[in-house]
Amino acid sequence: METVQIPPGALPGTGGTLFQASETAHHMLVARPDQLMDQPANAAYALLLYEIATVEASSGRLSDQWPGRLMREARPAVRAAAGLASEATAQQVVDALWAASQALRRNDEPGARAALVPPAALQTEIARDRLQRYTLPSQGVRALRELRLALEREAGPTP
């Protein structure tokens, strides 16, 4: 079973890891994708959350395994759109995206480029350029929507 160590500070809110990662990823990548344009730090962070949600949804924490499968099946397209390697481990991708997002927030372009290297990224320049104008592929949109619905079903009706 795939696992990932979440970098300290990557999920600052309260609530379960799966819920927090999927809700924030959905908000950033699906509900407000226009806010990622020319915001590579936000795009890197949103993709980090997608990666965490994929691992968490696939870990058996949900009674419905379909959303986890959709997240895993969409992951190669999600990564390719960002110039990330499909064969990289989740941990390699999370670590690279966290380092890149933090460097970009500090306006440390050399630090961001240093984070986006193989094995996580296909090529530094490609990954950096794609984060600048990232759009989640339709498979990723569908997977995040299905995951969100599954989490709502498991939570039950709100009082």
C-alpha atoms as an extended CHARMM CRD file, in Angstrom:
* protein
*
       159  EXT
         1         1  MET       CA              0.0000000000        0.0000000000        0.0000000000  PROA      1               0.0000000000
         2         2  GLU       CA              1.2690000000        3.4220000000       -0.9660000000  PROA      2               0.0000000000
         3         3  THR       CA              1.9080000000        5.9200000000        1.8300000000  PROA      3               0.0000000000
         4         4  VAL       CA              3.1910000000        9.4560000000        2.0090000000  PROA      4               0.0000000000
         5         5  GLN       CA              4.7400000000       11.5840000000        4.7510000000  PROA      5               0.0000000000
         6         6  ILE       CA              3.0500000000       14.9650000000        4.6900000000  PROA      6               0.0000000000
         7         7  PRO       CA              5.5000000000       17.8480000000        5.0660000000  PROA      7               0.0000000000
         8         8  PRO       CA              5.0350000000       19.8140000000        8.3050000000  PROA      8               0.0000000000
         9         9  GLY       CA              2.7940000000       22.7840000000        7.6210000000  PROA      9               0.0000000000
        10        10  ALA       CA              1.3780000000       21.4190000000        4.3730000000  PROA      10              0.0000000000
        11        11  LEU       CA             -2.0560000000       20.8010000000        5.9260000000  PROA      11              0.0000000000
        12        12  PRO       CA             -2.4450000000       23.5350000000        8.5410000000  PROA      12              0.0000000000
        13        13  GLY       CA             -6.1940000000       23.1510000000        9.1380000000  PROA      13              0.0000000000
        14        14  THR       CA             -8.1400000000       20.7590000000       11.2860000000  PROA      14              0.0000000000
        15        15  GLY       CA             -9.9220000000       17.6330000000       10.2030000000  PROA      15              0.0000000000
        16        16  GLY       CA             -8.8190000000       14.4040000000        8.6460000000  PROA      16              0.0000000000
        17        17  THR       CA             -6.0310000000       14.3470000000        6.1060000000  PROA      17              0.0000000000
        18        18  LEU       CA             -8.2080000000       12.8930000000        3.3470000000  PROA      18              0.0000000000
        19        19  PHE       CA            -11.0130000000       15.4020000000        3.8720000000  PROA      19              0.0000000000
        20        20  GLN       CA             -8.7170000000       18.3970000000        4.1620000000  PROA      20              0.0000000000
        21        21  ALA       CA             -6.5350000000       17.4920000000        1.1610000000  PROA      21              0.0000000000
        22        22  SER       CA             -9.4650000000       16.6190000000       -1.0990000000  PROA      22              0.0000000000
        23        23  GLU       CA            -11.5830000000       19.6530000000       -0.1680000000  PROA      23              0.0000000000
        24        24  THR       CA             -8.7360000000       22.1090000000       -0.6490000000  PROA      24              0.0000000000
        25        25  ALA       CA             -7.5840000000       20.4230000000       -3.8680000000  PROA      25              0.0000000000
        26        26  HSD       CA            -11.1570000000       20.5110000000       -5.1870000000  PROA      26              0.0000000000
        27        27  HSD       CA            -11.5130000000       24.1680000000       -4.2970000000  PROA      27              0.0000000000
        28        28  MET       CA             -8.2290000000       25.1410000000       -5.9510000000  PROA      28              0.0000000000
        29        29  LEU       CA             -8.2560000000       22.8420000000       -8.9900000000  PROA      29              0.0000000000
        30        30  VAL       CA            -11.9630000000       22.4880000000       -9.8000000000  PROA      30              0.0000000000
        31        31  ALA       CA            -13.9910000000       25.2840000000       -8.2050000000  PROA      31              0.0000000000
        32        32  ARG       CA            -11.4720000000       28.1090000000       -8.7250000000  PROA      32              0.0000000000
        33        33  PRO       CA             -9.0070000000       27.0140000000      -11.4340000000  PROA      33              0.0000000000
        34        34  ASP       CA             -8.7080000000       30.5700000000      -12.7770000000  PROA      34              0.0000000000
        35        35  GLN       CA             -6.9260000000       31.5230000000       -9.5500000000  PROA      35              0.0000000000
        36        36  LEU       CA             -4.0410000000       29.2130000000      -10.4770000000  PROA      36              0.0000000000
        37        37  MET       CA             -3.1880000000       31.0750000000      -13.6880000000  PROA      37              0.0000000000
        38        38  ASP       CA              0.1880000000       32.7790000000      -13.2460000000  PROA      38              0.0000000000
        39        39  GLN       CA              0.2990000000       31.4830000000       -9.6630000000  PROA      39              0.0000000000
        40        40  PRO       CA              2.7680000000       28.5800000000       -9.8640000000  PROA      40              0.0000000000
        41        41  ALA       CA              3.1730000000       28.3640000000       -6.0810000000  PROA      41              0.0000000000
        42        42  ASN       CA             -0.5740000000       27.7770000000       -5.7270000000  PROA      42              0.0000000000
        43        43  ALA       CA             -0.5910000000       25.2850000000       -8.5850000000  PROA      43              0.0000000000
        44        44  ALA       CA              2.2650000000       23.3160000000       -6.9990000000  PROA      44              0.0000000000
        45        45  TYR       CA              0.4520000000       23.3110000000       -3.6550000000  PROA      45              0.0000000000
        46        46  ALA       CA             -2.8560000000       22.2270000000       -5.2340000000  PROA      46              0.0000000000
        47        47  LEU       CA             -1.1110000000       19.3560000000       -7.0180000000  PROA      47              0.0000000000
        48        48  LEU       CA              0.5720000000       18.3310000000       -3.7750000000  PROA      48              0.0000000000
        49        49  LEU       CA             -2.9050000000       18.1240000000       -2.2250000000  PROA      49              0.0000000000
        50        50  TYR       CA             -4.1720000000       16.0560000000       -5.1720000000  PROA      50              0.0000000000
        51        51  GLU       CA             -1.2770000000       13.6380000000       -4.6280000000  PROA      51              0.0000000000
        52        52  ILE       CA             -1.9940000000       13.3560000000       -0.8890000000  PROA      52              0.0000000000
        53        53  ALA       CA             -5.7220000000       12.8740000000       -1.5270000000  PROA      53              0.0000000000
        54        54  THR       CA             -4.9360000000       10.1460000000       -4.0630000000  PROA      54              0.0000000000
        55        55  VAL       CA             -2.8280000000        8.2010000000       -1.5720000000  PROA      55              0.0000000000
        56        56  GLU       CA             -5.3340000000        8.6900000000        1.2530000000  PROA      56              0.0000000000
        57        57  ALA       CA             -8.3710000000        7.7590000000       -0.8850000000  PROA      57              0.0000000000
        58        58  SER       CA             -6.5850000000        4.6030000000       -2.0370000000  PROA      58              0.0000000000
        59        59  SER       CA             -5.6410000000        3.4750000000        1.4590000000  PROA      59              0.0000000000
        60        60  GLY       CA             -8.9360000000        1.8170000000        2.3510000000  PROA      60              0.0000000000
        61        61  ARG       CA            -10.1710000000        4.6870000000        4.5380000000  PROA      61              0.0000000000
        62        62  LEU       CA            -13.3230000000        4.9730000000        2.4330000000  PROA      62              0.0000000000
        63        63  SER       CA            -15.9230000000        2.2370000000        2.2530000000  PROA      63              0.0000000000
        64        64  ASP       CA            -16.3630000000        3.1340000000       -1.4340000000  PROA      64              0.0000000000
        65        65  GLN       CA            -13.1240000000        2.2950000000       -3.2560000000  PROA      65              0.0000000000
        66        66  TRP       CA            -14.2490000000        3.7800000000       -6.5880000000  PROA      66              0.0000000000
        67        67  PRO       CA            -13.0510000000        7.3710000000       -5.9140000000  PROA      67              0.0000000000
        68        68  GLY       CA             -9.5920000000        6.1310000000       -4.9180000000  PROA      68              0.0000000000
        69        69  ARG       CA             -9.3900000000        4.1500000000       -8.1210000000  PROA      69              0.0000000000
        70        70  LEU       CA            -10.4440000000        7.1740000000      -10.1760000000  PROA      70              0.0000000000
        71        71  MET       CA             -7.8310000000        9.3280000000       -8.4320000000  PROA      71              0.0000000000
        72        72  ARG       CA             -5.0940000000        6.7560000000       -9.1810000000  PROA      72              0.0000000000
        73        73  GLU       CA             -6.1990000000        6.3360000000      -12.7940000000  PROA      73              0.0000000000
        74        74  ALA       CA             -6.2390000000       10.1110000000      -13.3470000000  PROA      74              0.0000000000
        75        75  ARG       CA             -2.8600000000       10.6650000000      -11.6670000000  PROA      75              0.0000000000
        76        76  PRO       CA             -0.7100000000       10.0720000000      -14.7990000000  PROA      76              0.0000000000
        77        77  ALA       CA             -2.6760000000       12.7040000000      -16.7560000000  PROA      77              0.0000000000
        78        78  VAL       CA             -2.6640000000       15.0940000000      -13.7840000000  PROA      78              0.0000000000
        79        79  ARG       CA              1.0950000000       14.7130000000      -13.4390000000  PROA      79              0.0000000000
        80        80  ALA       CA              1.7760000000       14.9260000000      -17.1860000000  PROA      80              0.0000000000
        81        81  ALA       CA             -0.0910000000       18.2290000000      -17.3990000000  PROA      81              0.0000000000
        82        82  ALA       CA              2.3480000000       19.5720000000      -14.7950000000  PROA      82              0.0000000000
        83        83  GLY       CA              5.4720000000       18.0520000000      -16.3160000000  PROA      83              0.0000000000
        84        84  LEU       CA              5.7880000000       15.5420000000      -13.4830000000  PROA      84              0.0000000000
        85        85  ALA       CA              6.9460000000       11.9740000000      -13.9760000000  PROA      85              0.0000000000
        86        86  SER       CA              4.2260000000        9.3360000000      -13.8920000000  PROA      86              0.0000000000
        87        87  GLU       CA              6.6940000000        6.7550000000      -12.5430000000  PROA      87              0.0000000000
        88        88  ALA       CA              7.8050000000        8.9070000000       -9.5820000000  PROA      88              0.0000000000
        89        89  THR       CA              6.6170000000        7.8250000000       -6.1520000000  PROA      89              0.0000000000
        90        90  ALA       CA              3.9650000000        9.8560000000       -4.3810000000  PROA      90              0.0000000000
        91        91  GLN       CA              6.5770000000       10.8430000000       -1.8060000000  PROA      91              0.0000000000
        92        92  GLN       CA              8.9640000000       12.1400000000       -4.4740000000  PROA      92              0.0000000000
        93        93  VAL       CA              6.1910000000       14.2160000000       -6.0320000000  PROA      93              0.0000000000
        94        94  VAL       CA              4.9260000000       15.5590000000       -2.6900000000  PROA      94              0.0000000000
        95        95  ASP       CA              8.4360000000       16.5200000000       -1.5900000000  PROA      95              0.0000000000
        96        96  ALA       CA              9.2240000000       18.2260000000       -4.9060000000  PROA      96              0.0000000000
        97        97  LEU       CA              5.9370000000       20.1300000000       -5.0440000000  PROA      97              0.0000000000
        98        98  TRP       CA              6.1940000000       21.2400000000       -1.4140000000  PROA      98              0.0000000000
        99        99  ALA       CA              9.7500000000       22.4990000000       -1.9190000000  PROA      99              0.0000000000
       100       100  ALA       CA              8.7850000000       24.2310000000       -5.1740000000  PROA      100             0.0000000000
       101       101  SER       CA              5.6840000000       25.8720000000       -3.6970000000  PROA      101             0.0000000000
       102       102  GLN       CA              7.6260000000       27.1760000000       -0.7050000000  PROA      102             0.0000000000
       103       103  ALA       CA             10.4710000000       28.4710000000       -2.8720000000  PROA      103             0.0000000000
       104       104  LEU       CA              8.0250000000       30.1850000000       -5.2340000000  PROA      104             0.0000000000
       105       105  ARG       CA              6.2590000000       31.8610000000       -2.3050000000  PROA      105             0.0000000000
       106       106  ARG       CA              9.6470000000       33.3070000000       -1.2880000000  PROA      106             0.0000000000
       107       107  ASN       CA             10.3080000000       34.3930000000       -4.8950000000  PROA      107             0.0000000000
       108       108  ASP       CA             13.2430000000       31.9810000000       -4.8950000000  PROA      108             0.0000000000
       109       109  GLU       CA             13.2190000000       30.9480000000       -8.5440000000  PROA      109             0.0000000000
       110       110  PRO       CA             16.5110000000       28.9770000000       -8.3170000000  PROA      110             0.0000000000
       111       111  GLY       CA             15.0990000000       27.0750000000       -5.3260000000  PROA      111             0.0000000000
       112       112  ALA       CA             11.9310000000       26.2460000000       -7.2280000000  PROA      112             0.0000000000
       113       113  ARG       CA             13.9040000000       25.0150000000      -10.2160000000  PROA      113             0.0000000000
       114       114  ALA       CA             16.1130000000       22.9260000000       -7.9420000000  PROA      114             0.0000000000
       115       115  ALA       CA             13.0100000000       21.2460000000       -6.5020000000  PROA      115             0.0000000000
       116       116  LEU       CA             11.5540000000       20.3660000000       -9.9010000000  PROA      116             0.0000000000
       117       117  VAL       CA             14.1100000000       17.7970000000      -11.0010000000  PROA      117             0.0000000000
       118       118  PRO       CA             14.0010000000       14.0850000000      -11.7980000000  PROA      118             0.0000000000
       119       119  PRO       CA             12.7870000000       11.7090000000      -10.5250000000  PROA      119             0.0000000000
       120       120  ALA       CA              9.7300000000       13.8330000000       -9.6250000000  PROA      120             0.0000000000
       121       121  ALA       CA              9.7710000000       16.1120000000      -12.6770000000  PROA      121             0.0000000000
       122       122  LEU       CA             10.4020000000       15.1490000000      -16.2700000000  PROA      122             0.0000000000
       123       123  GLN       CA             12.5090000000       18.2440000000      -16.8620000000  PROA      123             0.0000000000
       124       124  THR       CA             12.8860000000       21.3730000000      -14.7280000000  PROA      124             0.0000000000
       125       125  GLU       CA             11.9510000000       23.9130000000      -17.4000000000  PROA      125             0.0000000000
       126       126  ILE       CA              8.8950000000       21.9740000000      -18.5410000000  PROA      126             0.0000000000
       127       127  ALA       CA              7.5510000000       21.5390000000      -15.0100000000  PROA      127             0.0000000000
       128       128  ARG       CA              8.1850000000       25.1670000000      -14.0730000000  PROA      128             0.0000000000
       129       129  ASP       CA              6.4840000000       26.4220000000      -17.2380000000  PROA      129             0.0000000000
       130       130  ARG       CA              3.4630000000       24.1480000000      -16.8340000000  PROA      130             0.0000000000
       131       131  LEU       CA              2.9050000000       25.1970000000      -13.2230000000  PROA      131             0.0000000000
       132       132  GLN       CA              2.6690000000       28.7860000000      -14.4450000000  PROA      132             0.0000000000
       133       133  ARG       CA             -0.4330000000       27.9080000000      -16.5040000000  PROA      133             0.0000000000
       134       134  TYR       CA             -1.7120000000       24.6980000000      -14.9550000000  PROA      134             0.0000000000
       135       135  THR       CA             -5.1610000000       23.3380000000      -15.7780000000  PROA      135             0.0000000000
       136       136  LEU       CA             -6.4010000000       20.0910000000      -14.2670000000  PROA      136             0.0000000000
       137       137  PRO       CA             -7.2320000000       17.4930000000      -16.9510000000  PROA      137             0.0000000000
       138       138  SER       CA            -10.8520000000       16.3370000000      -17.1300000000  PROA      138             0.0000000000
       139       139  GLN       CA             -9.9840000000       12.9430000000      -15.5860000000  PROA      139             0.0000000000
       140       140  GLY       CA             -8.6770000000       14.7230000000      -12.4840000000  PROA      140             0.0000000000
       141       141  VAL       CA            -11.7580000000       16.9400000000      -12.2940000000  PROA      141             0.0000000000
       142       142  ARG       CA            -14.0340000000       13.8840000000      -12.4030000000  PROA      142             0.0000000000
       143       143  ALA       CA            -11.9460000000       12.0270000000       -9.8150000000  PROA      143             0.0000000000
       144       144  LEU       CA            -11.9700000000       14.9350000000       -7.3490000000  PROA      144             0.0000000000
       145       145  ARG       CA            -15.7150000000       15.4020000000       -7.7790000000  PROA      145             0.0000000000
       146       146  GLU       CA            -16.3660000000       11.7050000000       -7.1450000000  PROA      146             0.0000000000
       147       147  LEU       CA            -14.0960000000       11.7450000000       -4.1010000000  PROA      147             0.0000000000
       148       148  ARG       CA            -15.8810000000       14.7690000000       -2.7050000000  PROA      148             0.0000000000
       149       149  LEU       CA            -19.2740000000       13.0740000000       -3.1950000000  PROA      149             0.0000000000
       150       150  ALA       CA            -18.0380000000        9.9040000000       -1.5010000000  PROA      150             0.0000000000
       151       151  LEU       CA            -16.7900000000       11.8900000000        1.4900000000  PROA      151             0.0000000000
       152       152  GLU       CA            -20.1610000000       13.6360000000        1.7400000000  PROA      152             0.0000000000
       153       153  ARG       CA            -21.9780000000       10.2770000000        1.6410000000  PROA      153             0.0000000000
       154       154  GLU       CA            -19.7550000000        8.8700000000        4.3650000000  PROA      154             0.0000000000
       155       155  ALA       CA            -20.1900000000       11.9450000000        6.5510000000  PROA      155             0.0000000000
       156       156  GLY       CA            -23.9680000000       11.5690000000        6.3660000000  PROA      156             0.0000000000
       157       157  PRO       CA            -26.5860000000       14.3010000000        6.4540000000  PROA      157             0.0000000000
       158       158  THR       CA            -25.6880000000       17.5420000000        8.1420000000  PROA      158             0.0000000000
       159       159  PRO       CA            -27.9430000000       18.4890000000       11.0410000000  PROA      159             0.0000000000
